[in-house]
Short mmCIF file of C-alpha atoms in Angstrom, two decimals:
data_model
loop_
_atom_site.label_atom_id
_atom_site.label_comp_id
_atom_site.label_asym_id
_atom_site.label_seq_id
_atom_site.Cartn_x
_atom_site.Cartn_y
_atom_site.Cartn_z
CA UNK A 71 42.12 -8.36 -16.60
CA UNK A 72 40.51 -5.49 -15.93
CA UNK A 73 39.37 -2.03 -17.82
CA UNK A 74 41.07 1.17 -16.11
CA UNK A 75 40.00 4.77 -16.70
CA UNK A 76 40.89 7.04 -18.81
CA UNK A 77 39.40 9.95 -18.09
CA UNK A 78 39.49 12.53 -14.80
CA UNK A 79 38.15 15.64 -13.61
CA UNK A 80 41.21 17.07 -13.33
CA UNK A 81 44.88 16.25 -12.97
CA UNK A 82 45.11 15.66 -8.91
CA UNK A 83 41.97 12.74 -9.60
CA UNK A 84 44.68 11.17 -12.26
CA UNK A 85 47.35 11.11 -9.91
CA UNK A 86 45.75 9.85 -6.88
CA UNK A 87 43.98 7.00 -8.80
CA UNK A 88 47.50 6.12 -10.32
CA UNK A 89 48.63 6.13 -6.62
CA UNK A 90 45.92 3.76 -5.81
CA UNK A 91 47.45 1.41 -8.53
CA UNK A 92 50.76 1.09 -7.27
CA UNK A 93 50.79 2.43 -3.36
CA UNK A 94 54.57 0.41 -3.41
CA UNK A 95 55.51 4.05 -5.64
CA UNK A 96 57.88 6.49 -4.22
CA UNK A 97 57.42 10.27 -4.29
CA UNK A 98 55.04 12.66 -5.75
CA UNK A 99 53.84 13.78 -9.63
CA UNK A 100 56.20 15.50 -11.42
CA UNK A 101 55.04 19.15 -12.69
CA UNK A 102 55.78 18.19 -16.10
CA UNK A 103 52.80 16.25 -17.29
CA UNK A 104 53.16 13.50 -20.14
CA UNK A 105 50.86 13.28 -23.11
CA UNK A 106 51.10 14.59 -26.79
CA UNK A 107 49.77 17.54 -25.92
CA UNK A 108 52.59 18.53 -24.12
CA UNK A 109 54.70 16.97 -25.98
CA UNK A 110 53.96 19.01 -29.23
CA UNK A 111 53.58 22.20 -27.22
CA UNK A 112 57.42 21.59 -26.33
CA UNK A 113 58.14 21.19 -29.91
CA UNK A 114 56.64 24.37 -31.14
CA UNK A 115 58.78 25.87 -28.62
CA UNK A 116 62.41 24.59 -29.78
CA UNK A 117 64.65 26.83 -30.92
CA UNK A 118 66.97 24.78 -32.65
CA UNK A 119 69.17 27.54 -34.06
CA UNK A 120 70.62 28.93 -30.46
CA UNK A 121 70.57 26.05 -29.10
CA UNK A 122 74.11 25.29 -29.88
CA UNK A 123 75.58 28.36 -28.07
CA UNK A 124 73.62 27.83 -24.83
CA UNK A 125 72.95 24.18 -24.32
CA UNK A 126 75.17 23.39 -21.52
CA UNK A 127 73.83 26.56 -19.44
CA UNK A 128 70.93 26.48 -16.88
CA UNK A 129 69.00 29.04 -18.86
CA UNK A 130 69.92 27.49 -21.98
CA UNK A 131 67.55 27.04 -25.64
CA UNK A 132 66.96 23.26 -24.13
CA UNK A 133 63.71 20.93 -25.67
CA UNK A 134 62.85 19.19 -22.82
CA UNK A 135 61.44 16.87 -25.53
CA UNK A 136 63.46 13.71 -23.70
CA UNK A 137 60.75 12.03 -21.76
CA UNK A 138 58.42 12.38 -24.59
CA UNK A 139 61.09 10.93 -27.02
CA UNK A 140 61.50 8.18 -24.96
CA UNK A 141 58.05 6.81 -24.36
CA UNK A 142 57.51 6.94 -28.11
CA UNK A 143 54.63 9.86 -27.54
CA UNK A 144 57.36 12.29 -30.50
CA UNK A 145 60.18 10.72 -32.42
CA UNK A 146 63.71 12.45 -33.70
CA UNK A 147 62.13 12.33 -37.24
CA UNK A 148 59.58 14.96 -36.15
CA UNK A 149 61.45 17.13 -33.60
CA UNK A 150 64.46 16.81 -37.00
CA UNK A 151 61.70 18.18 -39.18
CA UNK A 152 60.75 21.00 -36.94
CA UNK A 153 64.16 21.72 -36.48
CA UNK A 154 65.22 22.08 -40.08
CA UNK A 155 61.96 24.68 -40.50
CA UNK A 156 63.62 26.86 -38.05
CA UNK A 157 66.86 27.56 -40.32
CA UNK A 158 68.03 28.96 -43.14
CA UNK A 159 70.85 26.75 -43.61
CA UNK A 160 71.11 23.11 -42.31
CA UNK A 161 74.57 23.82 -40.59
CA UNK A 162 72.83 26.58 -38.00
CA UNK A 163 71.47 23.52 -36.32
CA UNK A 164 74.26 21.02 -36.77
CA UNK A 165 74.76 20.66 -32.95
CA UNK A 166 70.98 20.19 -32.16
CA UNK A 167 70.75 17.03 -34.68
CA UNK A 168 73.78 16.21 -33.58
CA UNK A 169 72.21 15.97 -29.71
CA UNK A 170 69.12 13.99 -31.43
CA UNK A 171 71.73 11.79 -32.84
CA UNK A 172 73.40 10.81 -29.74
CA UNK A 173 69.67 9.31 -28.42
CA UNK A 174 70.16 7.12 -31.74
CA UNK A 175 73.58 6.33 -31.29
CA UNK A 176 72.81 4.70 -27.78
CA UNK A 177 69.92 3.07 -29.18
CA UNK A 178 72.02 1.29 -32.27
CA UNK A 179 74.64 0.54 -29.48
CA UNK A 180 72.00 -0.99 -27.02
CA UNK A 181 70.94 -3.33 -30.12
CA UNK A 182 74.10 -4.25 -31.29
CA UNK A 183 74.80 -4.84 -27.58
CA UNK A 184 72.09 -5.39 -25.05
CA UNK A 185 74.34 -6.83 -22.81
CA UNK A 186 76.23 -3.05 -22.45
CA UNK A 187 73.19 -1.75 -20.67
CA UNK A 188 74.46 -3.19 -17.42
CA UNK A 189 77.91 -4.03 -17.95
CA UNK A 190 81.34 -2.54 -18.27
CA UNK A 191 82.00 -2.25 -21.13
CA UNK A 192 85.50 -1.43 -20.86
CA UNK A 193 87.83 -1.16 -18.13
CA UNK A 194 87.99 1.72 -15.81
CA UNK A 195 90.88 4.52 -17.39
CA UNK A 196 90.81 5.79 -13.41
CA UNK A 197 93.77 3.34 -11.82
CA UNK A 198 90.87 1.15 -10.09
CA UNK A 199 89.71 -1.88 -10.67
CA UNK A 200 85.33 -2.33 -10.60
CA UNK A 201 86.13 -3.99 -6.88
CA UNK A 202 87.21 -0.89 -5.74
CA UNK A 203 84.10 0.76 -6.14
CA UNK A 204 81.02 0.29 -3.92
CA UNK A 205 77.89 -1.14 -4.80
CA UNK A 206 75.40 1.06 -2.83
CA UNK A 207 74.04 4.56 -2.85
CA UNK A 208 74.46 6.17 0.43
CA UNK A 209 71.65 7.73 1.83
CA UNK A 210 73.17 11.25 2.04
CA UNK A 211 73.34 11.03 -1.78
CA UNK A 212 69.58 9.81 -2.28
CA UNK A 213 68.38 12.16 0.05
CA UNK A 214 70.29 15.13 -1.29
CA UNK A 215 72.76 15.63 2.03
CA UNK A 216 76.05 15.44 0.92
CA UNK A 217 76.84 18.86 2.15
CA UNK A 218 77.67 19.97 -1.43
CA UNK A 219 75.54 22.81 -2.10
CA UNK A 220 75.41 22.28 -5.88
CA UNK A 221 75.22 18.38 -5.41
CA UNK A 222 72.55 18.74 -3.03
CA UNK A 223 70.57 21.13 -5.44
CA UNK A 224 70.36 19.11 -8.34
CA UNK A 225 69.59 16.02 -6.93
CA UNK A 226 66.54 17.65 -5.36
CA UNK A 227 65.74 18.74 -8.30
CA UNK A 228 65.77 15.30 -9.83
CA UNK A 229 63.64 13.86 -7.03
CA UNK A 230 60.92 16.64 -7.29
CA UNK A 231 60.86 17.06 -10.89
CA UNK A 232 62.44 14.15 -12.41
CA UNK A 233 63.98 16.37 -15.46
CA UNK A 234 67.60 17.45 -15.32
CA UNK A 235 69.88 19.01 -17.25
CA UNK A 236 72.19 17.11 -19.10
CA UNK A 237 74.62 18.86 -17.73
CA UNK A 238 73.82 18.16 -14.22
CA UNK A 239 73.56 14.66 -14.81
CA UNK A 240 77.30 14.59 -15.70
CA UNK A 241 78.26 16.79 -12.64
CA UNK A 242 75.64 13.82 -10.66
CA UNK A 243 77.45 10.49 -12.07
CA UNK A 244 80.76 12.19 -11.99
CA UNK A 245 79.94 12.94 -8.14
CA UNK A 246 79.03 9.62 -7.22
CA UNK A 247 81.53 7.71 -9.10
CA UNK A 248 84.53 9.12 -9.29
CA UNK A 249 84.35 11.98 -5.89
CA UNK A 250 82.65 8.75 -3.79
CA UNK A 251 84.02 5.54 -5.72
CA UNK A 252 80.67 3.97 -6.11
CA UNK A 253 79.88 2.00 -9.47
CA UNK A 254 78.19 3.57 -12.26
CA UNK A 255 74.97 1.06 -11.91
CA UNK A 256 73.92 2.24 -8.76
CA UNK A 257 73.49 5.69 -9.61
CA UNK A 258 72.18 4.47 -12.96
CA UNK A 259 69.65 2.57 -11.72
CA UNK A 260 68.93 5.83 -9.23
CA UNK A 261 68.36 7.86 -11.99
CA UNK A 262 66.33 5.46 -13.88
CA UNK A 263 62.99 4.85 -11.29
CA UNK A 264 63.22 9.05 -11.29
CA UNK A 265 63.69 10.67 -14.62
CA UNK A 266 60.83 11.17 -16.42
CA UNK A 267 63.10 10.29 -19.58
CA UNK A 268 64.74 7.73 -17.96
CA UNK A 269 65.97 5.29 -20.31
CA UNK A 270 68.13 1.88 -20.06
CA UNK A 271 70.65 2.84 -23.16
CA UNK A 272 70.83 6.44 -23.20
CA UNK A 273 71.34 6.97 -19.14
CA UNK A 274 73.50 4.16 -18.53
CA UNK A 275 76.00 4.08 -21.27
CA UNK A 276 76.11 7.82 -20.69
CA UNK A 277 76.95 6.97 -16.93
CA UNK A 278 79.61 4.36 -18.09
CA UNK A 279 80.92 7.64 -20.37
CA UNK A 280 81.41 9.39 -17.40
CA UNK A 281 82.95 6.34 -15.45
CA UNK A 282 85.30 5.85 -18.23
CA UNK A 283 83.87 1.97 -19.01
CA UNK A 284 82.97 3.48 -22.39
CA UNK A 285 85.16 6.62 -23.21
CA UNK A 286 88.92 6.87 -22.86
CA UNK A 287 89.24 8.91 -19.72
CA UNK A 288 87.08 9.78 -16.77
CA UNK A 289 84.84 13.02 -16.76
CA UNK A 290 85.42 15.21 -13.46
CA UNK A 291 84.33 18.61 -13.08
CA UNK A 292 84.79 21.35 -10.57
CA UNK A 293 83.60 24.13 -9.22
CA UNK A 294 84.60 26.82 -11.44
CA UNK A 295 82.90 24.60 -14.23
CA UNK A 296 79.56 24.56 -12.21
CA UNK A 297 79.95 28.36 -11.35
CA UNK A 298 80.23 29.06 -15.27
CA UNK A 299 77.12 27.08 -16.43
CA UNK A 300 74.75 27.61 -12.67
CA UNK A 301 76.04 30.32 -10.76
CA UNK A 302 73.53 32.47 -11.88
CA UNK A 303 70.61 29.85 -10.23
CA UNK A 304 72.03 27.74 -7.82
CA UNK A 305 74.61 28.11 -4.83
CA UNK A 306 78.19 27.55 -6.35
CA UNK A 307 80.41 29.55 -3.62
CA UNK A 308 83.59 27.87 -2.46
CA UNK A 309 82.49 27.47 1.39
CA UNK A 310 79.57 25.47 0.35
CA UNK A 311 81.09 23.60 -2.56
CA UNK A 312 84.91 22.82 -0.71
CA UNK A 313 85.33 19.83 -2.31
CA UNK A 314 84.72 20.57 -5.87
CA UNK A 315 86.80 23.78 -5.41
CA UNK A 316 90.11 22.82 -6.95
CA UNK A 317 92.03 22.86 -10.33
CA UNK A 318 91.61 19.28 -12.75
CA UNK A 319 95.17 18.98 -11.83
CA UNK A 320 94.39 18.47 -8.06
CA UNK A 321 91.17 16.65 -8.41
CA UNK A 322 93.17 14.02 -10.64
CA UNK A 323 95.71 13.71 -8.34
CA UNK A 324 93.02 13.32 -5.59
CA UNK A 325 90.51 11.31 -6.83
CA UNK A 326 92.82 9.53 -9.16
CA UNK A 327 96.24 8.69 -7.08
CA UNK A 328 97.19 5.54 -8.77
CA UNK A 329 97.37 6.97 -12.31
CA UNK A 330 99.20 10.34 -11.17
CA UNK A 331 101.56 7.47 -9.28
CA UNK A 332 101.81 5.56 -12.61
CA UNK A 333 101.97 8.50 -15.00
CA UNK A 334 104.86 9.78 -12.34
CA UNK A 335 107.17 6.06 -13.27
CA UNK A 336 106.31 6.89 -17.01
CA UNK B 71 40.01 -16.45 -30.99
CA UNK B 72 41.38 -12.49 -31.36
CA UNK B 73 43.11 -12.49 -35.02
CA UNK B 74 46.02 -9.86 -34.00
CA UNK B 75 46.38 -7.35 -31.38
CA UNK B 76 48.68 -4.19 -31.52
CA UNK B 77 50.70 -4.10 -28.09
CA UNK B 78 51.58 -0.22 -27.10
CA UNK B 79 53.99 -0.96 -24.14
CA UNK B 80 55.95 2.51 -22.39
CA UNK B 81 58.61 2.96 -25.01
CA UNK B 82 55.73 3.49 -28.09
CA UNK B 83 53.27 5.31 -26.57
CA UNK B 84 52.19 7.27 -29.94
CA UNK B 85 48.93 6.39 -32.63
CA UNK B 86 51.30 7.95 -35.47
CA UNK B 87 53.49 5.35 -35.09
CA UNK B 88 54.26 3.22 -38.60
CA UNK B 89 52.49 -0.12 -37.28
CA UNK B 90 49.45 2.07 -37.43
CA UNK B 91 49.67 2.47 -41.29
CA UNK B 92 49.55 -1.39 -42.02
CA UNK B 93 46.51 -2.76 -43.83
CA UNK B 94 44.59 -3.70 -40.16
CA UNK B 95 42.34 -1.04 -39.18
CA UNK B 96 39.95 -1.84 -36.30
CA UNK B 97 42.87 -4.24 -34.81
CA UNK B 98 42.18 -3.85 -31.15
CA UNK B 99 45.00 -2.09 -29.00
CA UNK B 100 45.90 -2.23 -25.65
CA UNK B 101 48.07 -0.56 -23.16
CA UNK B 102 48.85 -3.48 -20.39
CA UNK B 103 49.48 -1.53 -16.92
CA UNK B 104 51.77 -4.27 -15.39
CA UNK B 105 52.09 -3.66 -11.72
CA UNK B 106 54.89 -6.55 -11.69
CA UNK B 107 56.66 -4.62 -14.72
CA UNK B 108 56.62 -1.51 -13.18
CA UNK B 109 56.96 -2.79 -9.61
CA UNK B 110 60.66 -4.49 -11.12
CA UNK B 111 61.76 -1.40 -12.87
CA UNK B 112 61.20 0.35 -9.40
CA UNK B 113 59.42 3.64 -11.13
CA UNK B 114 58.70 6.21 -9.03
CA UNK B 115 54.89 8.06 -9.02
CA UNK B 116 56.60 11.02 -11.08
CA UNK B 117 57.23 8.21 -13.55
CA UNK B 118 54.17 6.26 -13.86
CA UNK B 119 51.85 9.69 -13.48
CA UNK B 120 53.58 11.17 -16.72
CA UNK B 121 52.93 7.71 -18.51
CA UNK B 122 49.29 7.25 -17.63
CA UNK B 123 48.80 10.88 -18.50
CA UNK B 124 50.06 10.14 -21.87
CA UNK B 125 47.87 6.90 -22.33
CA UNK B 126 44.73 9.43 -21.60
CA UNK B 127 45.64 11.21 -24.51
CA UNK B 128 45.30 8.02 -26.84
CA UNK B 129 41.83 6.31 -28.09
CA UNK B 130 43.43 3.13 -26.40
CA UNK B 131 42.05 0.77 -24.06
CA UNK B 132 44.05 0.39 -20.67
CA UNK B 133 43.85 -3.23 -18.91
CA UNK B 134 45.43 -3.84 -15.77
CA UNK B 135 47.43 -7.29 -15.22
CA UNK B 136 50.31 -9.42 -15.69
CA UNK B 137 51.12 -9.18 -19.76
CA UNK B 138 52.06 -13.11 -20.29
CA UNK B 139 48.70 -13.79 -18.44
CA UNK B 140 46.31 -11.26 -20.30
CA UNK B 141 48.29 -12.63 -24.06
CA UNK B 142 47.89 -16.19 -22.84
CA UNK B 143 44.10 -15.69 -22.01
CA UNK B 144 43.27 -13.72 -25.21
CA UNK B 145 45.21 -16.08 -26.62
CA UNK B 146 45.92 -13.57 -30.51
CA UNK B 147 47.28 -15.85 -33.60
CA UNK B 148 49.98 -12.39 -33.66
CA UNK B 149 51.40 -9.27 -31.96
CA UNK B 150 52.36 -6.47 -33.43
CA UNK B 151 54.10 -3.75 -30.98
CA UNK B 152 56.46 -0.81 -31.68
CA UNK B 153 60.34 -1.44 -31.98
CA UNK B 154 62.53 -0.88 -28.69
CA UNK B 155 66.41 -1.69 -27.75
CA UNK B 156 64.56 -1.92 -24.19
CA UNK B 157 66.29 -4.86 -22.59
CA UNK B 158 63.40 -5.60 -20.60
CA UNK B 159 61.14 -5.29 -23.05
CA UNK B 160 62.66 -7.44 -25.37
CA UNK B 161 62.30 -9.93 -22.59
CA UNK B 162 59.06 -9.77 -22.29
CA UNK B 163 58.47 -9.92 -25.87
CA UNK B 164 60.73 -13.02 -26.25
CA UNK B 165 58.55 -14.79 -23.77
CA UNK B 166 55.51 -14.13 -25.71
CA UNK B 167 57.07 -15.61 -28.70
CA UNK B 168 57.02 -18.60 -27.53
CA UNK B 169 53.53 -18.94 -27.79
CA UNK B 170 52.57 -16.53 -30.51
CA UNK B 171 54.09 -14.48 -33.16
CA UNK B 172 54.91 -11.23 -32.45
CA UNK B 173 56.20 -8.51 -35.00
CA UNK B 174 58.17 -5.80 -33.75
CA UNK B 175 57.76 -2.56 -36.38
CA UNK B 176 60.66 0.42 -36.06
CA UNK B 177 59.96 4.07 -36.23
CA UNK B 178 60.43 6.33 -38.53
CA UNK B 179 64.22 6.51 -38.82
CA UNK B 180 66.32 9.36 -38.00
CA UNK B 181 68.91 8.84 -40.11
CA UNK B 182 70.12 6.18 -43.18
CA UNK B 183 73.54 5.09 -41.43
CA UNK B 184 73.82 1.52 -42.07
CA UNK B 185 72.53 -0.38 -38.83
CA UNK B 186 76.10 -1.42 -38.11
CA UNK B 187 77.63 -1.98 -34.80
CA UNK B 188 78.99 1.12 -33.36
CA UNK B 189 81.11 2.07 -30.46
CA UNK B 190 82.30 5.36 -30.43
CA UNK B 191 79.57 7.91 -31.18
CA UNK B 192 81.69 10.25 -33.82
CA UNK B 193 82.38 6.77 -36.00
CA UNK B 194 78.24 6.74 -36.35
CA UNK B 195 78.06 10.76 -36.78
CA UNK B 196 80.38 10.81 -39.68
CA UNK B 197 77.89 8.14 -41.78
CA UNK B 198 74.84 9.51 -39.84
CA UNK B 199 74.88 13.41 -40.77
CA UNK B 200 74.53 13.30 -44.20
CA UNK B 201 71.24 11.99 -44.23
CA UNK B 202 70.30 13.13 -40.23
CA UNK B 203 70.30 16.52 -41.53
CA UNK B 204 67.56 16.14 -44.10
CA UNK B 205 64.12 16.29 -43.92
CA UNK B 206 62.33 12.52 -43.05
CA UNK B 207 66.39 11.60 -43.13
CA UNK B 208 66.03 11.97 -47.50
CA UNK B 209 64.13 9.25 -47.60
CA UNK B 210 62.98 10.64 -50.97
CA UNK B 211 65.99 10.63 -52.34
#
């Protein structure tokens, strides 16, 4: 056992002594930097109120609080508190609690259930069985060359940063599982060694959401719904997004052909 | 022979948290930095930079080794650690049972729903809200 430091000139001295702990780590520092500090200057900054009208665009009234809530460093009691001294009237932030609330709804579920975390916990609502989906990430997804501009853009983003938006993170797992038929645990455990709030119950029951191992149908997305939310930031034109550029009618029928087939005997 | 030792692993890395109100000031607390623990959950530099940022932040003491081996050496008549549904975690903490008792203490909650087992998330939200939305959840009700 041995004492480690706790103090550093400056940031770059943290990081390369942490590097010198574990060499076997992947990647660089994130530019979001942990600590209370940080954590509390995030929470001054919520603005709980228009939240609800922008939280599924880039530019949106996000916290960022996520990484800090899950290490402990702020709880949902607190960033609750705050909230409520930003309104009037409880029901102007109905749908930020009501975010906070899904953090404790995974956690009650990952109690109840710790065997979830990594299982189905359903079937899969998309006509295959979990054999019919691969077990590995392809390189050209952890390296951010699928050729899908908007793909390609968040998951450098999650490499370099280790933040997303929750929204991306649903356009990610719905990518990888349902567009490439791999199974929700490889991308989950993807996600988990790179977000900075990356955490067992919250990321992978949200992946098996998307999967449809714990909701009642599959999330898919296309390319209008990316253009709506990040066209304004990111690449979402039609040459460099082909795939994704299609109504939910033919991307069920295409990424889904045994329950159009079975639907069509109905 | 150490009395009891508070245990801040990476879920309950915060010196407001509840455990720190019971009747033991002066316990010693540690931060373990587990290169096996980390090594296993395959975190990535972005990862283990934002939590040894946070642990500079805290009037803690950080030790470097294997967590079963540092306990066993110290050898504490209990451990008392924050709360976590982390599965491996709770393994961890199940091993050090074994040998020593360990008290797990919750954070402050955010809401007074029943701790019931739940399954779809607007079940929970319609027993959650009415005491989510309140300040400390109404726990002065």
């Amino acid at each position: 056992m041995r004492n480690l430091q706790n103090q550093f000139e400056n940031r770059q001295a943290l990081v390369n002594y942490v590097q010198k702990l574990a060499p076997w780590a992947e990647g660089d520092a994130s530019e979001i930097e942990g600590g209370l500090s940080q954590g509390l200057e995030k929470l001054q900054a919520i603005d709980p109120i228009n939240y609800g009208n922008t939280r599924n665009f880039a530019d949106g009234k996000i916290t960022q609080l996520s990484a800090y809530v899950h290490h402990g460093i702020i709880d949902l009691n607190q960033i609750r508190n705050e909230a409520l001294r930003h309104c009037s009237q409880p029901e102007q932030i109905i749908k930020f609690v009501q975010e906070l609330a899904w953090r404790d709804f995974w956690q009650r579920v990952a109690e109840h259930h710790p065997e979830w975390v990594w299982k189905d916990v359903e079937p899969y609502k998309t006509g295959f069985k979990p054999q019919d989906y691969a077990e590995i990430l392809p390189d050209d997804i952890t390296s951010a060359n699928t050729g899908i501009a908007c793909i390609d853009r968040f998951i450098e983003d999650l490499i370099n940063t280790g933040y997303l938006h929750n929204h991306t993170r649903m356009y990610i797992a719905s990518y990888i599982v349902h567009f490439r038929r791999i199974k929700w645990q490889a991308g989950a455990k993807w996600f988990l060694s790179h977000l900075l709030d990356g955490d067992e119950a919250s990321n992978n029951l949200s992946w098996q959401w998307v999967a449809s191992t714990f909701s009642n149908k599959p999330y898919i997305f296309n390319r209008e719904n990316v253009d709506k939310y990040f066209g304004m930031q990111i690449d979402t034109s039609p040459e460099h997004n082909a795939i994704l550029d299609a109504s939910y009618e033919q991307l069920t029928e295409l990424l889904f052909p045994n329950l159009v087939e079975r639907h069509g005997h109905d | 022979m150490i009395d009891t030792i508070i245990w801040l692993h990476d879920k309950g890395l915060s010196i407001s948290h509840p455990l720190f109100e019971l009747p033991n000031a002066g316990t010693p607390c540690f931060f373990i930095w587990d290169d096996g623990y980390f090594k296993q959950r395959a975190y990535s530099l972005k990862r283990l930079v934002f939590i040894y940022e946070s642990l500079c932040e805290m009037p803690i003491q950080i030790v470097q080794g294997n967590t079963l081996e540092i306990f066993t050496e110290m050898r504490p008549q209990k451990i008392i650690t924050p709360y976590t549904a982390d599965t491996e975690i709770n393994h961890l903490i199940k091993q050090l049972a074994k040998g020593v008792a360990v008290e797990t203490i919750r954070s402050k909650p955010f809401s007074m729903a029943p701790n019931s087992d739940v399954k779809r998330f607007f079940k929970y939200w319609s027993k959650a809200k009415k005491t989510a939305m309140l300040e400390d959840a109404g726990k002065n009700l």
